[in-house]
PDB file of C-alpha atoms in Angstrom:
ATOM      1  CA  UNK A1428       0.000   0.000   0.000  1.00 73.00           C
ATOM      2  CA  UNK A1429       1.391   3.493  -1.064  1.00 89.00           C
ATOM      3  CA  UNK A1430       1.905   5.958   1.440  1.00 95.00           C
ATOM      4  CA  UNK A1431      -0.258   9.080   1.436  1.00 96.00           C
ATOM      5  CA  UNK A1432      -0.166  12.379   3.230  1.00 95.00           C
ATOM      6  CA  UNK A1433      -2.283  11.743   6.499  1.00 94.00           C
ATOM      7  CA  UNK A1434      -5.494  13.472   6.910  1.00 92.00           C
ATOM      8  CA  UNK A1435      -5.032  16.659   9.504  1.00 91.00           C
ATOM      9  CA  UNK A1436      -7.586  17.039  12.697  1.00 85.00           C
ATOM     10  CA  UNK A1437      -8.231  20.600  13.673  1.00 80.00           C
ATOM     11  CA  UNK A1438      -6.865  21.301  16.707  1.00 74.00           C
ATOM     12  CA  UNK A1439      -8.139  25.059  17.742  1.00 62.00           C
ATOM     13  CA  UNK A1440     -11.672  26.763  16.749  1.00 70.00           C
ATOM     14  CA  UNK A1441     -11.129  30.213  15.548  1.00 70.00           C
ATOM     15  CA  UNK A1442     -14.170  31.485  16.952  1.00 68.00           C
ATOM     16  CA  UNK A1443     -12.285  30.364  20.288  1.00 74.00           C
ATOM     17  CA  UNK A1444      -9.872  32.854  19.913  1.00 73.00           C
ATOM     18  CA  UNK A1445     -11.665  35.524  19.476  1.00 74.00           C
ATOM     19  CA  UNK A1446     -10.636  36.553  23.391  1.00 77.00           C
ATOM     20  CA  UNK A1447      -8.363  34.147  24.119  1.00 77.00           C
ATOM     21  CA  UNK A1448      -4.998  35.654  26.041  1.00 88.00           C
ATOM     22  CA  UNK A1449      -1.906  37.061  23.969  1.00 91.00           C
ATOM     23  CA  UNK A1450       0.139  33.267  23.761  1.00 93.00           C
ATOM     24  CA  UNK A1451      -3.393  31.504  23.239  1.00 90.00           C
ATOM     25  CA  UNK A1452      -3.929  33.464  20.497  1.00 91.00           C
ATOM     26  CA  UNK A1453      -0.410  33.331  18.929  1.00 95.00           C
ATOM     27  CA  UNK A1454      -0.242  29.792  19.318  1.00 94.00           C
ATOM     28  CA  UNK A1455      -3.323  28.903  18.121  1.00 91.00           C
ATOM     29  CA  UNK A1456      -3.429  30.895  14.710  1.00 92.00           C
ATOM     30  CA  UNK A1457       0.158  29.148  14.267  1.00 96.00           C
ATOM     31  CA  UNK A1458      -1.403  25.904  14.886  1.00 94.00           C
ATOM     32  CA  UNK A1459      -4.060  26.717  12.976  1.00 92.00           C
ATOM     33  CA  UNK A1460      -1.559  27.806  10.172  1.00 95.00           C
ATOM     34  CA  UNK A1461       0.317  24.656  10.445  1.00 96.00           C
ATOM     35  CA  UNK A1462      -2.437  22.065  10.229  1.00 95.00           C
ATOM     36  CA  UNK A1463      -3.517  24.420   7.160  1.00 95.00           C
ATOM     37  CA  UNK A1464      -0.010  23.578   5.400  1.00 97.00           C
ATOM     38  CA  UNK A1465      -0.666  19.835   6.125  1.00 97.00           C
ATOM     39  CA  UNK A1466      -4.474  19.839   5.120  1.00 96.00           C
ATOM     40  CA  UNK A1467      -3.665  20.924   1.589  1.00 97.00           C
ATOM     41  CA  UNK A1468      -1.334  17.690   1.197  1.00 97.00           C
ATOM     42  CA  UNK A1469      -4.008  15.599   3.210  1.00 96.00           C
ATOM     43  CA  UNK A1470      -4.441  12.343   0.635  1.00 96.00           C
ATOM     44  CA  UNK A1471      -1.937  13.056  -1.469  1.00 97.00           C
ATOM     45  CA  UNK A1472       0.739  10.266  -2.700  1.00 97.00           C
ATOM     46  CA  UNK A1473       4.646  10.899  -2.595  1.00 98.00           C
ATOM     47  CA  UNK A1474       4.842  11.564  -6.047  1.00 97.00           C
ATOM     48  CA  UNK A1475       1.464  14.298  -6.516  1.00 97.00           C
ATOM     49  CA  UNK A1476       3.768  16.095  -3.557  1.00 98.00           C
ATOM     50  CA  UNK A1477       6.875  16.165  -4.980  1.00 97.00           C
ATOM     51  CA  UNK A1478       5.380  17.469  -8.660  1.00 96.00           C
ATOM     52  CA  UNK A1479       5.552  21.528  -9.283  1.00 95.00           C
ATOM     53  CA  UNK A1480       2.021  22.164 -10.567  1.00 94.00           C
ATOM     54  CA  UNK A1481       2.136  25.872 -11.332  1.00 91.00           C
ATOM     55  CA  UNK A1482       4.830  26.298 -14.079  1.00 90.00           C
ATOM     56  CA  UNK A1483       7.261  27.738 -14.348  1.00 92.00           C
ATOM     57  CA  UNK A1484       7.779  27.510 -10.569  1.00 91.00           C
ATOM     58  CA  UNK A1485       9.546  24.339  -9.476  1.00 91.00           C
ATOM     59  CA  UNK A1486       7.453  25.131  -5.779  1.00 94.00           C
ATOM     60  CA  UNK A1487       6.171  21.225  -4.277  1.00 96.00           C
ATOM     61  CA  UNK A1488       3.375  20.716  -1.707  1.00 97.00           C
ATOM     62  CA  UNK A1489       6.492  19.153  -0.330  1.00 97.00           C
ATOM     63  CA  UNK A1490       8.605  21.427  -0.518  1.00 95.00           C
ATOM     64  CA  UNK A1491       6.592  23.655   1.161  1.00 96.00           C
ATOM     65  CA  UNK A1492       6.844  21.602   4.036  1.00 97.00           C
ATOM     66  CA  UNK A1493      10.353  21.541   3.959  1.00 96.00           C
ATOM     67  CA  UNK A1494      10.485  24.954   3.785  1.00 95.00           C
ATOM     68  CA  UNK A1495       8.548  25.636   6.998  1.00 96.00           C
ATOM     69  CA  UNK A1496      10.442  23.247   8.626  1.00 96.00           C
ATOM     70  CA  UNK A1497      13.263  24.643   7.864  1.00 94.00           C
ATOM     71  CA  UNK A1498      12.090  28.296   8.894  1.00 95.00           C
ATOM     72  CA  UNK A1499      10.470  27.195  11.996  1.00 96.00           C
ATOM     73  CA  UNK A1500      13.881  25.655  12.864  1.00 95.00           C
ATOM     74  CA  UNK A1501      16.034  29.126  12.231  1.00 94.00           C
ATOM     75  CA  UNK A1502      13.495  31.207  13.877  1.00 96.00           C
ATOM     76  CA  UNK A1503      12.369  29.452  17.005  1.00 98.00           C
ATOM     77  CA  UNK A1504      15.467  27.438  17.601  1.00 97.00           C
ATOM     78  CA  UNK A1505      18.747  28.771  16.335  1.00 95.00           C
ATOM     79  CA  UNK A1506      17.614  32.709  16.512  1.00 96.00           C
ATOM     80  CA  UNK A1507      15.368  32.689  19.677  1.00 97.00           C
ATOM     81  CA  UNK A1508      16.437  29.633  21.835  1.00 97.00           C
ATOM     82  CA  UNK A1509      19.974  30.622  20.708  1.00 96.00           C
ATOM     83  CA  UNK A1510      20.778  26.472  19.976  1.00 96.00           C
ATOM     84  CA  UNK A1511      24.123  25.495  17.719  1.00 94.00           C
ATOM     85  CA  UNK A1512      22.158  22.952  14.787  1.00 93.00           C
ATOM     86  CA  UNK A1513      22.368  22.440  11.525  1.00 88.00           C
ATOM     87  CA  UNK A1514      19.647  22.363   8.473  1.00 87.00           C
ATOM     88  CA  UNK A1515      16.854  19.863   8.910  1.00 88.00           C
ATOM     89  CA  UNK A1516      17.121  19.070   4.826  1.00 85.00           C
ATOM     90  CA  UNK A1517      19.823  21.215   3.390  1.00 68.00           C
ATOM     91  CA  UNK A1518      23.257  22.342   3.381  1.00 59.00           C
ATOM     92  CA  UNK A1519      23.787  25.746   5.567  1.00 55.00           C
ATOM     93  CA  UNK A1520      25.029  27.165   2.474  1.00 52.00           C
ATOM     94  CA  UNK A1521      22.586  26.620  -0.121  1.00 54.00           C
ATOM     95  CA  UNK A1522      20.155  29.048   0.850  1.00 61.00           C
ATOM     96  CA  UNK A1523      17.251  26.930  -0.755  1.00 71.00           C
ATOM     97  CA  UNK A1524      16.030  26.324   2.732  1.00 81.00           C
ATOM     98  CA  UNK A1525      14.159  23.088   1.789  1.00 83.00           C
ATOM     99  CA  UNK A1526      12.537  23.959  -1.399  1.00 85.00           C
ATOM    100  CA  UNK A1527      15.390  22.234  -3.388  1.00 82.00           C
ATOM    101  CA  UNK A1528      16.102  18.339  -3.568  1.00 85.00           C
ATOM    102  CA  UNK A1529      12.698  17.204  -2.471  1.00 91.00           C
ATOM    103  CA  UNK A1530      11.974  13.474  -3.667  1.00 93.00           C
ATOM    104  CA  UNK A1531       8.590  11.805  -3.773  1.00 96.00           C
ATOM    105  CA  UNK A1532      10.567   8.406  -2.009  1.00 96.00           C
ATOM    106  CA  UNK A1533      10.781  10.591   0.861  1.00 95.00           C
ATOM    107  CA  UNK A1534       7.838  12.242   1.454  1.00 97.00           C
ATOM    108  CA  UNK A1535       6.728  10.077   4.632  1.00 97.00           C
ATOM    109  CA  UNK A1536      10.488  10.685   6.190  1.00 96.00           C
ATOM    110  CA  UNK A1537      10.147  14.526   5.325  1.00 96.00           C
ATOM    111  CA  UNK A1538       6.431  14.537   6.763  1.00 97.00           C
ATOM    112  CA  UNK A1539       7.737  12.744   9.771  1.00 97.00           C
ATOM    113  CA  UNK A1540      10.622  15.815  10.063  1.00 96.00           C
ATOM    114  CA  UNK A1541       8.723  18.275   9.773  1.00 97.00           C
ATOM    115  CA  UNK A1542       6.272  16.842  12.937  1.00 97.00           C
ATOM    116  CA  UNK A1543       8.919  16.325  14.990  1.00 97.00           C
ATOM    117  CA  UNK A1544      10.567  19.896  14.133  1.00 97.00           C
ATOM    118  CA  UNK A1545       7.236  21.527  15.066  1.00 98.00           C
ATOM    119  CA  UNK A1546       7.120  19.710  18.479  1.00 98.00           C
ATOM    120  CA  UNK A1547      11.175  20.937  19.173  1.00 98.00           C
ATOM    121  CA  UNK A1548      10.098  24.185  18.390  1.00 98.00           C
ATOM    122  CA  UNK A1549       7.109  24.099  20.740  1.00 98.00           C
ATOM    123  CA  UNK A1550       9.457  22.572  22.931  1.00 98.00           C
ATOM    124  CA  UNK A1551      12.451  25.598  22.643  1.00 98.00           C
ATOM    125  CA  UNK A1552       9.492  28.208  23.248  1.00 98.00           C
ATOM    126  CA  UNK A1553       7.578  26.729  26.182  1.00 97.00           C
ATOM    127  CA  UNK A1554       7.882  28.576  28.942  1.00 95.00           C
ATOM    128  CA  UNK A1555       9.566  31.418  27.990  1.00 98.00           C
ATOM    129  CA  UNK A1556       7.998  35.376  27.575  1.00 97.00           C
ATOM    130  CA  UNK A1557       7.148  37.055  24.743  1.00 98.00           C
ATOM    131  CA  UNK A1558       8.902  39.530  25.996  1.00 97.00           C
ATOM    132  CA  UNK A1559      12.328  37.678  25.784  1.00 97.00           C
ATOM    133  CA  UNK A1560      14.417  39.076  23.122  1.00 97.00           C
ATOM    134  CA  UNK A1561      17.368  37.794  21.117  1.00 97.00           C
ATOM    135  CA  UNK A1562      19.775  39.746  19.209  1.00 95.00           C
ATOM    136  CA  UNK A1563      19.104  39.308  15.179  1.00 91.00           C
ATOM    137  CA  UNK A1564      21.997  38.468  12.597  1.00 88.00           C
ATOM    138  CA  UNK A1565      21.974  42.143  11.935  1.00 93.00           C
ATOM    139  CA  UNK A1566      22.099  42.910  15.408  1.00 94.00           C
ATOM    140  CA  UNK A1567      18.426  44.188  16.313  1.00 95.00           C
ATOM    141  CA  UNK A1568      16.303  42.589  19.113  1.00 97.00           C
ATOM    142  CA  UNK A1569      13.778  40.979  18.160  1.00 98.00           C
ATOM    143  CA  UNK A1570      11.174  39.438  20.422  1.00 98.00           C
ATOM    144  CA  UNK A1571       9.762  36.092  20.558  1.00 98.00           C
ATOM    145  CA  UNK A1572       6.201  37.715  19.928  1.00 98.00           C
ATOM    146  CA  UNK A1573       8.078  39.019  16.552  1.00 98.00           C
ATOM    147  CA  UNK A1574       8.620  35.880  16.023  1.00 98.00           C
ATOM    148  CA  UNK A1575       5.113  33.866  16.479  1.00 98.00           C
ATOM    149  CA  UNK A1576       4.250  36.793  13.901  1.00 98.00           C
ATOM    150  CA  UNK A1577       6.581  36.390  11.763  1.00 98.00           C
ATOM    151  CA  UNK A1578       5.903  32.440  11.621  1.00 98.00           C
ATOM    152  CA  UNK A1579       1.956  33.398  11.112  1.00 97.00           C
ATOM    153  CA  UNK A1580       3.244  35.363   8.093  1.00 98.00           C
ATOM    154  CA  UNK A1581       5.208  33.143   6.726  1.00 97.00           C
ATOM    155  CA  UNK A1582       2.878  30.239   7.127  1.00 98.00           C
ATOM    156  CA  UNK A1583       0.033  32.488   5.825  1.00 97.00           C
ATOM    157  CA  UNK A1584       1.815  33.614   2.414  1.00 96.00           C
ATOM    158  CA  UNK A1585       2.881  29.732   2.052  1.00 97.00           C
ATOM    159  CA  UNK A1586      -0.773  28.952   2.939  1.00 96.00           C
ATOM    160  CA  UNK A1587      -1.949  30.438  -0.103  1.00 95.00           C
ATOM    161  CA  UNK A1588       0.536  28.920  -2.349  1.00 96.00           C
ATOM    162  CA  UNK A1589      -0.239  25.480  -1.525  1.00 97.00           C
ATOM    163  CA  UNK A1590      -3.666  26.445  -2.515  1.00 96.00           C
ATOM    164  CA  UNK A1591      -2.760  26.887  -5.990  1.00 95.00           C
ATOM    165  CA  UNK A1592      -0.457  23.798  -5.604  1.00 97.00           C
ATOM    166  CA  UNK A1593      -3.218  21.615  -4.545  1.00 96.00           C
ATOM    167  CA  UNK A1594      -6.046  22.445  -6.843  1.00 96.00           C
ATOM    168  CA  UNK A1595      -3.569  21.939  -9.841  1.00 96.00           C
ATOM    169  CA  UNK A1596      -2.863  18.579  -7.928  1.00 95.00           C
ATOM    170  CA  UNK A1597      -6.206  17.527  -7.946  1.00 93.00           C
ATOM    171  CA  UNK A1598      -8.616  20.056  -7.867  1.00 92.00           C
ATOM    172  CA  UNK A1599      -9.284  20.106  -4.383  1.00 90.00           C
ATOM    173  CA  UNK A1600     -10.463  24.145  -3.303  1.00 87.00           C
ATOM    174  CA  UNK A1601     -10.871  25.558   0.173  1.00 79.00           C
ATOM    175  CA  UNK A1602      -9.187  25.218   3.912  1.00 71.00           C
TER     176      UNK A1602
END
């Protein structure tokens, strides 16, 4: 039997949020960001999420999840929690930062990374203020609430490319 992308349960009601406390609310649209990223590759196989559907871009479903792997990585772990590790899929040089080298033979491994690079993430974060600031490659301080917006962003933009990605896929439309 051929893998396929797992289907995604909604974790955190919007309407929930609606006066929910600062970190609740941060949290939960990132949650509900991420789960949106995995949604749009819900019951796909390896190789529908490893094929660039909107040409000329070379942009995956897959590689999308690289990606935000890769940026959740940089942002909540090396930048904020200030920890010495390497890429989760590339080469510190390449500057791809997942989008390149994505194979439909590992899809489940790269789902399976991306889960468990959420989770560290989650992990680096707990406990600490948004307050807490870390000093940026440029030298600026940047907060960890800069950060959970940031991520929103970034997820958010991303969000609406796997959209298009999807509904070339397969012609599969909404959240």
């Amino acid at each position: 039997m051929t893998w396929t992308a797992p289907p995604v349960k909604r974790n955190e009601q919007l309407g929930s949020l609606g006066s929910a406390a600062e970190r609740q609310l941060l949290e939960g649209w990132l949650s509900r960001h991420r789960e949106t990223l995995l949604s749009k590759c819900a019951g796909l196989e390896p190789a529908q999420l490893a094929r660039a559907t909107v040409e000329p871009s070379g942009l995956t479903l897959l590689g999308l999840v690289r990606h935000m792997a890769e940026v959740e990585r940089r942002w909540f772990r090396r930048n904020f929690a200030g920890e010495s590790i390497g890429d989760v899929f590339t080469g510190p040089s390449d500057g791809n930062e997942g989008f390149d080298g994505v194979q439909a033979a590992d899809a489940e491994r790269d789902f399976g990374m991306f889960q468990a690079e959420v989770r560290a993430c989650d992990a680096a974060v707990a406990g600490h203020d948004l307050d807490e600031t870390f000093l940026s490659s440029r030298g600026v301080p940047l907060s960890l609430r800069w950060v959970y917006v940031l991520m929103i962003q970034e997820y958010a933009r991303h969000n609406g490319h796997a959209d298009f990605l999807r509904e070339r896929t397969d012609g599969a439309t909404g959240d």
